[in-house]
Coordinates of C-alpha atoms in Angstrom, one line a residue:
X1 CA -34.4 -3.7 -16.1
X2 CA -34.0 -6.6 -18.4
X3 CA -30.4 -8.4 -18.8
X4 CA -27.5 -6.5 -20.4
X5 CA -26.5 -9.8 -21.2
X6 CA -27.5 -12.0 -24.4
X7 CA -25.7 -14.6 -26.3
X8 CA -26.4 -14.3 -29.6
X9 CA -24.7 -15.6 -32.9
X10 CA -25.3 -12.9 -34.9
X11 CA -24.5 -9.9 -32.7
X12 CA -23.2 -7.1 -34.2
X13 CA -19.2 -6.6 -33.3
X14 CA -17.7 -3.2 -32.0
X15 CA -13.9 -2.9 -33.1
X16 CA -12.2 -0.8 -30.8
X17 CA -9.6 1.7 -32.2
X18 CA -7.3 4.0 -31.2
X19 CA -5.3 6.5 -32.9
X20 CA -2.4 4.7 -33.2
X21 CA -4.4 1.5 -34.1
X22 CA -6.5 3.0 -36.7
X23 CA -4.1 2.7 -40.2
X24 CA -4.0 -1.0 -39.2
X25 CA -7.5 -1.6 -38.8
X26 CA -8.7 0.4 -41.8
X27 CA -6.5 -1.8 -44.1
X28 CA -8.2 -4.5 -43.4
X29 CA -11.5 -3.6 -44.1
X30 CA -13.4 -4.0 -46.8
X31 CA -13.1 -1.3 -49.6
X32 CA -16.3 -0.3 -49.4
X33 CA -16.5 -0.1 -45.5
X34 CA -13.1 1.7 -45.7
X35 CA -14.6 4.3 -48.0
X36 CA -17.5 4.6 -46.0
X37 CA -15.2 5.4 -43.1
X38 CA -13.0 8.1 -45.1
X39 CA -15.9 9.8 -46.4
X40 CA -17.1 10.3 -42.8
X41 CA -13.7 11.1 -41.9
X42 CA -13.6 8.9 -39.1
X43 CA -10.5 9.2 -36.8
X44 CA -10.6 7.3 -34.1
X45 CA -10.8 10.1 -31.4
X46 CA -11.5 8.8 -28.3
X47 CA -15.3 8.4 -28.1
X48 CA -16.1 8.4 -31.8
X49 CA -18.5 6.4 -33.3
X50 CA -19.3 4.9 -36.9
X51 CA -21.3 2.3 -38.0
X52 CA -20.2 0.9 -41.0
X53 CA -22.9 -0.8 -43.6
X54 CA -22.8 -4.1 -45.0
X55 CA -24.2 -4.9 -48.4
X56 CA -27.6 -5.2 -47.1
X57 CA -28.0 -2.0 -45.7
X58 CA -27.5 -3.4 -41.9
X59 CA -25.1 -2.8 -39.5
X60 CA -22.5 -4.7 -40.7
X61 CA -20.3 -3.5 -37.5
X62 CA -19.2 -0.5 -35.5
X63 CA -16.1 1.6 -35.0
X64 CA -15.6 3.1 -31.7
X65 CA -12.6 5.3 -30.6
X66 CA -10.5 4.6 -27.3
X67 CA -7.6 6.5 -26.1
X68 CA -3.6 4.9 -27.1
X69 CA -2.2 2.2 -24.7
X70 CA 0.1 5.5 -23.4
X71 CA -2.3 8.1 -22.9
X72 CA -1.9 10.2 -20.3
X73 CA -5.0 9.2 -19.0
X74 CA -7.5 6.6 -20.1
X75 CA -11.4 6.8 -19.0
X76 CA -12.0 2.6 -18.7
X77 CA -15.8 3.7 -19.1
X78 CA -15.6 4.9 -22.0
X79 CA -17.7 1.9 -23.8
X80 CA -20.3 3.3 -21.5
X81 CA -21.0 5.9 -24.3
X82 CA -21.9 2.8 -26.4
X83 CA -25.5 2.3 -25.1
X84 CA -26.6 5.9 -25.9
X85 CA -25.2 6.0 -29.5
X86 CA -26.3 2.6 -30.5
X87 CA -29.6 1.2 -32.4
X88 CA -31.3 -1.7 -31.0
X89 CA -29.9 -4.7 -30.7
X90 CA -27.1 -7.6 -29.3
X91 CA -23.7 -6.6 -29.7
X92 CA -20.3 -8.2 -29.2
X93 CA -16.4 -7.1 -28.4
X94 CA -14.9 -7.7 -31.6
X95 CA -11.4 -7.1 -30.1
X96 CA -10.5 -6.5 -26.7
X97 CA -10.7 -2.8 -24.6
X98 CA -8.5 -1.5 -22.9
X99 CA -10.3 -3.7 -19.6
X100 CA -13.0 -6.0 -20.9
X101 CA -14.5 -6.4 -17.3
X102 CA -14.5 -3.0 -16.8
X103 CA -15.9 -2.1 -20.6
X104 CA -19.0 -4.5 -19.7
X105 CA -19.9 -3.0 -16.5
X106 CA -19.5 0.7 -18.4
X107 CA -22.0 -1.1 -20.9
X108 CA -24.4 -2.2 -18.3
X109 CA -24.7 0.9 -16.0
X110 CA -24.5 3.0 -19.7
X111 CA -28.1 1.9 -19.8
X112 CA -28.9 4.1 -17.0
X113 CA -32.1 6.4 -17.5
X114 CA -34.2 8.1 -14.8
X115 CA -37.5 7.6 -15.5
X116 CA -39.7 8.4 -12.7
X117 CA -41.0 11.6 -13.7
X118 CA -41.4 11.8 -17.2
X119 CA -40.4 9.6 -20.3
X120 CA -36.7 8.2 -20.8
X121 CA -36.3 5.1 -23.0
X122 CA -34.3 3.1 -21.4
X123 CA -31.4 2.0 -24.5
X124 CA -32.6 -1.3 -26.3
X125 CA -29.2 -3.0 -26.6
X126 CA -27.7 -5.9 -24.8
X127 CA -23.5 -7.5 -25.0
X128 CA -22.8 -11.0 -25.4
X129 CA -20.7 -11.0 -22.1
X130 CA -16.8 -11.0 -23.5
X131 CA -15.0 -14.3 -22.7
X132 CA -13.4 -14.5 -19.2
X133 CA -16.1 -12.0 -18.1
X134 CA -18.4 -12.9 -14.8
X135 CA -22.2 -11.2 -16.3
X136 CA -23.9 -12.6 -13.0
X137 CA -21.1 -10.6 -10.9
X138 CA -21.6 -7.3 -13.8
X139 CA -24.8 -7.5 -13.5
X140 CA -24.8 -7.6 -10.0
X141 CA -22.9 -4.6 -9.3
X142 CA -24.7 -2.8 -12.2
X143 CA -28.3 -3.7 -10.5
X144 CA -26.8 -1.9 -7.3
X145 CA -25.5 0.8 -8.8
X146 CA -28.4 1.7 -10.2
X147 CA -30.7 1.4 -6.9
X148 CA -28.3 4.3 -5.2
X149 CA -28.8 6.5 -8.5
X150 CA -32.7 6.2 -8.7
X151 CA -32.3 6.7 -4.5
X152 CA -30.1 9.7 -5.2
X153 CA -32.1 11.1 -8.3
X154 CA -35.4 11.0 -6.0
X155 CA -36.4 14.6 -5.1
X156 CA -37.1 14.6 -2.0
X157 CA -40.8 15.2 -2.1
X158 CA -40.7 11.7 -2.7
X159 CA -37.8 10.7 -0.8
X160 CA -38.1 11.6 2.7
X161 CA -36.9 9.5 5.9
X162 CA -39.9 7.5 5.7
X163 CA -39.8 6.2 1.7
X164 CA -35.9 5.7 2.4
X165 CA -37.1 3.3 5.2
X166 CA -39.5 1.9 3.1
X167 CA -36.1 1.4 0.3
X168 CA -33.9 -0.6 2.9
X169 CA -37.3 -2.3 4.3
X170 CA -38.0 -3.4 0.6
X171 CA -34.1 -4.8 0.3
X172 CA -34.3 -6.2 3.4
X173 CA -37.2 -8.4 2.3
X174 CA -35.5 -9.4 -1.4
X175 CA -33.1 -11.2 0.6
X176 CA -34.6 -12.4 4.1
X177 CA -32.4 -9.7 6.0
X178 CA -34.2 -8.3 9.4
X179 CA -35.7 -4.7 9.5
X180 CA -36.2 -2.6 12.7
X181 CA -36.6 1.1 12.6
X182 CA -36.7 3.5 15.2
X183 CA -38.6 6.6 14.7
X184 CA -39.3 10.2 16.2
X185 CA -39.7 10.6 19.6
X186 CA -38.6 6.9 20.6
X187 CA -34.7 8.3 19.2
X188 CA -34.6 11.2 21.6
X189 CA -33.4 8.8 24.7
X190 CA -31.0 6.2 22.9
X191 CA -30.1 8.5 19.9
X192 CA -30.3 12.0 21.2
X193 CA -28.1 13.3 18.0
X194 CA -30.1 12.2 15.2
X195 CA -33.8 13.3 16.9
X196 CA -31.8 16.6 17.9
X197 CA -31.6 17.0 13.7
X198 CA -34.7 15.9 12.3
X199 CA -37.3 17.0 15.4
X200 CA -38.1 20.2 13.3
X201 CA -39.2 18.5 10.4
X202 CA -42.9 16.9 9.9
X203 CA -41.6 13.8 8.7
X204 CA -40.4 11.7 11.6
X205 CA -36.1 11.1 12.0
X206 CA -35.7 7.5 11.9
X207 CA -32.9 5.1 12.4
X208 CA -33.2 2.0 10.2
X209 CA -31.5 -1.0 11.4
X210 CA -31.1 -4.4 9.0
X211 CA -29.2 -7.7 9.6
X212 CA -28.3 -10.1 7.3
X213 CA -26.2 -13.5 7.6
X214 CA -24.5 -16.3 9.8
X215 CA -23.9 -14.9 13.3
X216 CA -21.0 -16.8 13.3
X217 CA -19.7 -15.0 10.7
X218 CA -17.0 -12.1 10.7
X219 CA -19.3 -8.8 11.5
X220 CA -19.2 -6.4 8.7
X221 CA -21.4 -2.7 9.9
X222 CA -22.2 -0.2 7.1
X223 CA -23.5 2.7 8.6
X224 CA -25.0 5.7 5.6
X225 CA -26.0 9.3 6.2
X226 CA -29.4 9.6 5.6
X227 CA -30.0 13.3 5.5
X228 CA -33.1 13.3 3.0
X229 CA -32.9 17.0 2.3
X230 CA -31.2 19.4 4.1
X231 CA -31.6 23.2 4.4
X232 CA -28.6 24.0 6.8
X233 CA -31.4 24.4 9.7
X234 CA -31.0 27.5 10.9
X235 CA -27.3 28.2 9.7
X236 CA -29.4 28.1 6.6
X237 CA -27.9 27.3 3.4
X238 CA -28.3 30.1 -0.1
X239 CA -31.1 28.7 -2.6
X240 CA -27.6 27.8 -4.8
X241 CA -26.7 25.6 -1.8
X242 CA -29.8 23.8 -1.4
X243 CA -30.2 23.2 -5.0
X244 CA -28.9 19.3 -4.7
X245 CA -29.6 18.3 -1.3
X246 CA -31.5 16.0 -2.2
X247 CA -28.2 14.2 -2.4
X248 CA -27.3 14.3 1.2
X249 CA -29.0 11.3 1.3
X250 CA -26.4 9.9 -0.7
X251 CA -24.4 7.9 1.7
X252 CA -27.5 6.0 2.4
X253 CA -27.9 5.3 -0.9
X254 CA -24.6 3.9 -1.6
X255 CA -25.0 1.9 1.6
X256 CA -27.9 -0.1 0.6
X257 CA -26.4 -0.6 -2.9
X258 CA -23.1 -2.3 -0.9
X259 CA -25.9 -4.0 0.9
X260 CA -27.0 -5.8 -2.5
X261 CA -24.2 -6.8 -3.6
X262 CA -23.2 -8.3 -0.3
X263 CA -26.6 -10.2 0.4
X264 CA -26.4 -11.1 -3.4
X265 CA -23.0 -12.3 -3.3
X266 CA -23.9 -14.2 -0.1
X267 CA -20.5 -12.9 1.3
X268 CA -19.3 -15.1 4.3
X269 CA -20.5 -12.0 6.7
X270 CA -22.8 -11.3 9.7
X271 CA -23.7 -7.7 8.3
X272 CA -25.5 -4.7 9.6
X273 CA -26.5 -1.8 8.0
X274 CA -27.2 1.3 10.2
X275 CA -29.2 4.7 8.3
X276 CA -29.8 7.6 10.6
X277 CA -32.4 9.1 8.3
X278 CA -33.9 12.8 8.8
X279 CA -35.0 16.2 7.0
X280 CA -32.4 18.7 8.4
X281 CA -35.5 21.6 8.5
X282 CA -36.0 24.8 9.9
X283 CA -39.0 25.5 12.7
X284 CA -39.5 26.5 15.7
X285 CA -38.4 23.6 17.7
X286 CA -35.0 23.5 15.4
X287 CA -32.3 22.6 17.3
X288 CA -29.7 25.7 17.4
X289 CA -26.0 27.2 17.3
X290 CA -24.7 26.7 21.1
X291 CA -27.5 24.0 22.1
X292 CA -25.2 21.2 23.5
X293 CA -26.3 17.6 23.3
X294 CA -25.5 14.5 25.1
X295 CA -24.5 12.1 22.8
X296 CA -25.6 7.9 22.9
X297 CA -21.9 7.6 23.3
X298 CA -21.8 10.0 26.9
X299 CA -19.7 12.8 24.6
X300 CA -21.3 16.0 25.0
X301 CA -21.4 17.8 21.9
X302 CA -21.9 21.7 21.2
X303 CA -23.7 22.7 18.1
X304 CA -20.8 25.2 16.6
X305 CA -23.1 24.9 13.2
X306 CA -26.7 23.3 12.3
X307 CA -25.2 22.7 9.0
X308 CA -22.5 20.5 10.1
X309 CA -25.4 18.0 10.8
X310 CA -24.7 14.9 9.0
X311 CA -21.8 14.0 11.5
X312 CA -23.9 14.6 14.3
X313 CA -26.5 11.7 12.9
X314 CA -23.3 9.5 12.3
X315 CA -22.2 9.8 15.5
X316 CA -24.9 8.1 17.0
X317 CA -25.1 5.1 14.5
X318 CA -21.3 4.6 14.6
X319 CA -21.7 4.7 18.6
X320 CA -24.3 1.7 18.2
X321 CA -22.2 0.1 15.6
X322 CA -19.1 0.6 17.8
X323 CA -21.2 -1.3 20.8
X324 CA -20.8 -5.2 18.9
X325 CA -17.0 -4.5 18.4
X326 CA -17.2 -5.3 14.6
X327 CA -14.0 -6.8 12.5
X328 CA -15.1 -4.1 10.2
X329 CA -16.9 -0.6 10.3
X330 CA -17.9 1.2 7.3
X331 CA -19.5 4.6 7.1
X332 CA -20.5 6.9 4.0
X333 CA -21.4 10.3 4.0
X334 CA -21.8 13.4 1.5
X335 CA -20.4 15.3 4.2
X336 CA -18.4 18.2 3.3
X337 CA -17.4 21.0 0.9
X338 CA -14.0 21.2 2.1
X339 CA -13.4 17.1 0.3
X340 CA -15.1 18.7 -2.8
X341 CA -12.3 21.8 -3.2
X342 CA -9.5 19.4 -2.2
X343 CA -10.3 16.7 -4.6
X344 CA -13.1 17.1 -6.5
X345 CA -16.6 15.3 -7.1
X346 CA -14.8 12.5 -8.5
X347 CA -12.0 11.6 -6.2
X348 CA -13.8 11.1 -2.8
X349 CA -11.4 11.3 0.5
X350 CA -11.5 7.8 2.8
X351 CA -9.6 7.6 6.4
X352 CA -8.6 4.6 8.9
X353 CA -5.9 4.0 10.8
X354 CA -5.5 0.5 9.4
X355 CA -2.6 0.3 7.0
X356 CA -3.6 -3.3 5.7
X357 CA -7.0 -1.7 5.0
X358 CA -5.6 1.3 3.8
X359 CA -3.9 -0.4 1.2
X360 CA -6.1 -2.8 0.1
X361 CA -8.9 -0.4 -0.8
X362 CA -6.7 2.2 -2.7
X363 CA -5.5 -0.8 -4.8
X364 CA -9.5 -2.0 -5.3
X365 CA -10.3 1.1 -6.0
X366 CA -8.1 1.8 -9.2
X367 CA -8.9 -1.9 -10.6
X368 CA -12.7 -1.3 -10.2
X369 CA -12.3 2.4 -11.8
X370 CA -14.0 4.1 -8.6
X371 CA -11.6 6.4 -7.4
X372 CA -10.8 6.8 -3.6
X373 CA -7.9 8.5 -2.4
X374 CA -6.4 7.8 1.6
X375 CA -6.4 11.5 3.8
X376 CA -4.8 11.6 6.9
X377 CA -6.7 11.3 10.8
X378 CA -4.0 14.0 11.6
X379 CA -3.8 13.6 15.6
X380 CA -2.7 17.7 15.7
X381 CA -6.0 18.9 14.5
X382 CA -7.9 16.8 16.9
X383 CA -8.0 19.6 19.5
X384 CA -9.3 21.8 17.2
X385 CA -13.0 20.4 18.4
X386 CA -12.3 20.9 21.7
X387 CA -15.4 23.2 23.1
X388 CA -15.1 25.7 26.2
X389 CA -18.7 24.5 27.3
X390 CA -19.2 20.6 26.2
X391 CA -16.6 18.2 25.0
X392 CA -16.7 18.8 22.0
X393 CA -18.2 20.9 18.8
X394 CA -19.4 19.7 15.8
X395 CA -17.9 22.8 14.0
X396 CA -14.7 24.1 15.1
X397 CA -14.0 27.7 13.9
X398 CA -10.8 28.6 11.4
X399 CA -12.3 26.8 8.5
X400 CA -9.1 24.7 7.5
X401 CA -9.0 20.9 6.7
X402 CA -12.7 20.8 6.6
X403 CA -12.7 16.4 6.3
X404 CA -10.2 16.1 8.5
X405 CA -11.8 17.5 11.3
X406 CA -14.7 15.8 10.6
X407 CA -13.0 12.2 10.3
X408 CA -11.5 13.4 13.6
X409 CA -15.0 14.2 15.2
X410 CA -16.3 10.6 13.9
X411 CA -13.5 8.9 15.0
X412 CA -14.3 9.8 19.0
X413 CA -17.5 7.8 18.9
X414 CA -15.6 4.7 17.5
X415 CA -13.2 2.9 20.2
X416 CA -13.9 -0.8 19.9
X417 CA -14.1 -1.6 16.4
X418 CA -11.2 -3.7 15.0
X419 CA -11.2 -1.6 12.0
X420 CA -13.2 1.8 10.9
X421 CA -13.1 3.3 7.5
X422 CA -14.8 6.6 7.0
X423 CA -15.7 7.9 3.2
X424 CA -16.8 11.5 2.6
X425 CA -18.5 11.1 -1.0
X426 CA -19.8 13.2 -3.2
X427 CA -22.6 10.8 -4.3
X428 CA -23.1 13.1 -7.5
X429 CA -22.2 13.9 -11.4
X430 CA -22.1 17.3 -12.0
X431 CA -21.8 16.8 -15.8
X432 CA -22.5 13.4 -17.6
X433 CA -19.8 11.3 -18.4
X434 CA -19.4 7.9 -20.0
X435 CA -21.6 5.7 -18.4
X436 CA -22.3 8.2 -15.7
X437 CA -24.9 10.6 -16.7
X438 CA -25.3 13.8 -14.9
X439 CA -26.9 12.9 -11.4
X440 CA -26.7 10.9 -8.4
X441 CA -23.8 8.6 -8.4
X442 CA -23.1 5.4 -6.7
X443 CA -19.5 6.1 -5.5
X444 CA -16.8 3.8 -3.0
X445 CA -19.0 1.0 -3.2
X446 CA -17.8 -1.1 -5.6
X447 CA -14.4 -0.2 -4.7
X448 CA -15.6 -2.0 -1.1
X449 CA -17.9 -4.7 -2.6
X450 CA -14.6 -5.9 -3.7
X451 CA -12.3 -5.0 -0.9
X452 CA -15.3 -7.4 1.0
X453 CA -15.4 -9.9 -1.8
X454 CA -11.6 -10.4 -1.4
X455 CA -11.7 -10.6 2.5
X456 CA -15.0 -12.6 2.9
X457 CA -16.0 -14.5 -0.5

């Protein structure tokens, strides 16, 4: 996609208003502008839009509405409305939102359309970048953002272990990274979780494997789920569950886009990026409810549910990862429905036991605008997975805290990392939003880029 960014010195201004602001700003405009405005009753609702006419008959600049300074809540993307409501052309911040950094990236990922399948004209308009404003560092997390929501939005026809390979393989080449894959029967000795997943699918589980910087450097691991589409295997899930699993590839998604920014930001890392990708499908050689499994790790590990998969093909990455002792270990997943009805889609649940960590990322997270919120690796509800037959299941029974226990299952393959942070995303919109239209979402990763950027710039 072309820039978002254009200096220009006749763009058109935007004049951001808010209720309160709106008596003061109408005063001074020009009578005719100001009658213009009153006769389209304009009110500066958060989210309106005008553009007022000059003389001429063109634009002579436009009116958008913001919520007050005190609002009991504020959406900082709001600008991201801007691209789809606009005509063609440059544009500038007349006066200042309520975060300028934050309008501009709304602006850039606003321009969002997938356009794969059938015709989506991608918004014609471009921002003179406001003063004080990075655009290579906007445009950097906008480009990435973008990659995990065309990733996401691919059905999975056309998005199977193999394309998604082909994805990081691609990525890995834009910025001279290393690319190893590991596929089908070749996982069953070294990764005995993720073939157990994907062996009944025709498409071949893989593990993709990428490296990227000095050696020397302090090791950052990313490890993303990879499940391409997933039926529930034989705990198979209703059509209504099925319906976005083409998602569920999501954390993989997200991963690569943290990937970008990192290699593009040439981050003072040595970093890895680990995707167990596979089709969770149902045939006869499906792996079942009881089968126990030996993990990489040496954990044994009874299949309580064949839904409860993506954790198993986490397990073995994170066991890998955990091998090199990173300074840092990152996994994403769209994992469970339990972090959905305790927070939402839009408030994802993270975990570590590292309080420094902890605390950086919440605060990253609310100054990037991509919510996380810290859950708790509660040590009582670690027997819960304890198994009569193997060491442990993958589902314990009782169905109560849902991500914890699954945090609590991930964190027995990680021992020798200096720090591990788990995120259970949603990876998804269920209902378009400024600058997020309905869809796959890229979600934690900026709130890490910068969490990174901070640590390792």
């Amino acid at each position: 996609m072309p820039s978002v960014f254009e200096t220009s010195p006749a763009a058109i201004p935007i004049t951001f208003v808010t209720k309160s602001s709106w008596d003061q700003v109408a005063e001074a405009l020009p009578p005719q502008q100001r009658a213009f405005a009153a006769a389209c009753a304009f009110a500066a609702k958060p989210g309106a839009y005008l553009a007022l006419p000059a003389p001429d008959g063109a634009i002579a600049q436009v009116l958008f509405g913001l919520e007050d300074e005190g609002a009991r809540s504020r959406d900082l993307f709001r600008p991201g409305a801007l691209p789809g409501l606009l005509p063609p052309g440059i544009y500038r911040f007349a006066n200042a939102p309520h975060d300028a950094r934050l309008a501009a990236l709304a602006f850039a990922i606003g321009r969002y359309r997938f356009a794969r399948y059938r015709k989506a004209d991608r918004p014609d308009v471009r921002l003179v970048p406001p003063d004080g404003v990075d655009a290579a560092e906007i445009e950097r997390i906008a480009d990435a953002a973008m990659l995990a929501r065309d990733l996401i939005n691919t059905p999975s026809n056309d998005m199977g272990p193999a394309e998604l390979a082909a994805a990081a393989q691609d990525l890995a080449a834009e910025f001279g990274a290393s690319f190893a894959c590991t596929v089908g029967d070749d996982l069953e000795k070294n990764f005995p979780l993720i073939h157990a997943v994907g062996m009944a699918s025709n498409r071949a589980p893989r593990l993709i494997d990428i490296g990227w910087g000095d050696p020397d450097h302090p090791k950052v691991t990313l490890v993303g789920k990879g499940v391409c589409f997933d039926t529930g295997g034989l705990d198979l899930k209703p059509s209504s569950g099925m319906l976005i699993m083409k998602k569920d590839m999501g954390g993989a998604a997200n991963v690569l886009a943290l990937a970008r920014m990192v290699m593009d930001a040439k981050l003072k890392v040595r970093l890895r990026v680990l995707i167990p990708a596979v089709e969770n499908a149902v045939a006869g050689n499906a792996f079942r409810p009881l089968d126990i499994f030996t993990s990489r790790k040496g954990i044994t590990v009874e299949i309580g549910n064949t839904d409860a998969e993506g954790r198993l093909v986490l397990a073995d990455a994170l066991a890998l990862a955990d091998e090199e002792k990173p300074d840092l270990l990152i996994d994403l997943g769209t994992l469970t429905g339990a972090a959905r009805v305790a927070l939402g889609p839009d408030l994802p649940p993270f975990y570590t036991n590292d309080e420094s960590l902890a605390a950086d990322l919440s605060r990253c997270a609310m100054q990037e605008n991509d919510p996380l919120w810290r859950m708790p690796l509660w040590p009582p509800y670690d027997s819960w997975l304890d198994s009569k037959t193997a060491t442990i299941t993958n589902a314990p029974s009782g169905g109560f805290a849902g991500s914890i226990t699954c945090a609590l299952f991930l964190q027995r393959f990680v021992d020798q990392a200096k720090s591990w942070l788990h995120v259970d995303i949603y990876g998804w919109t269920p209902s378009a939003k400024p600058a997020r239209p309905e869809g796959g979402e890229c979600q934690a990763a900026r709130a890490i880029y910068t969490l990174l950027s901070e640590r390792y710039a």
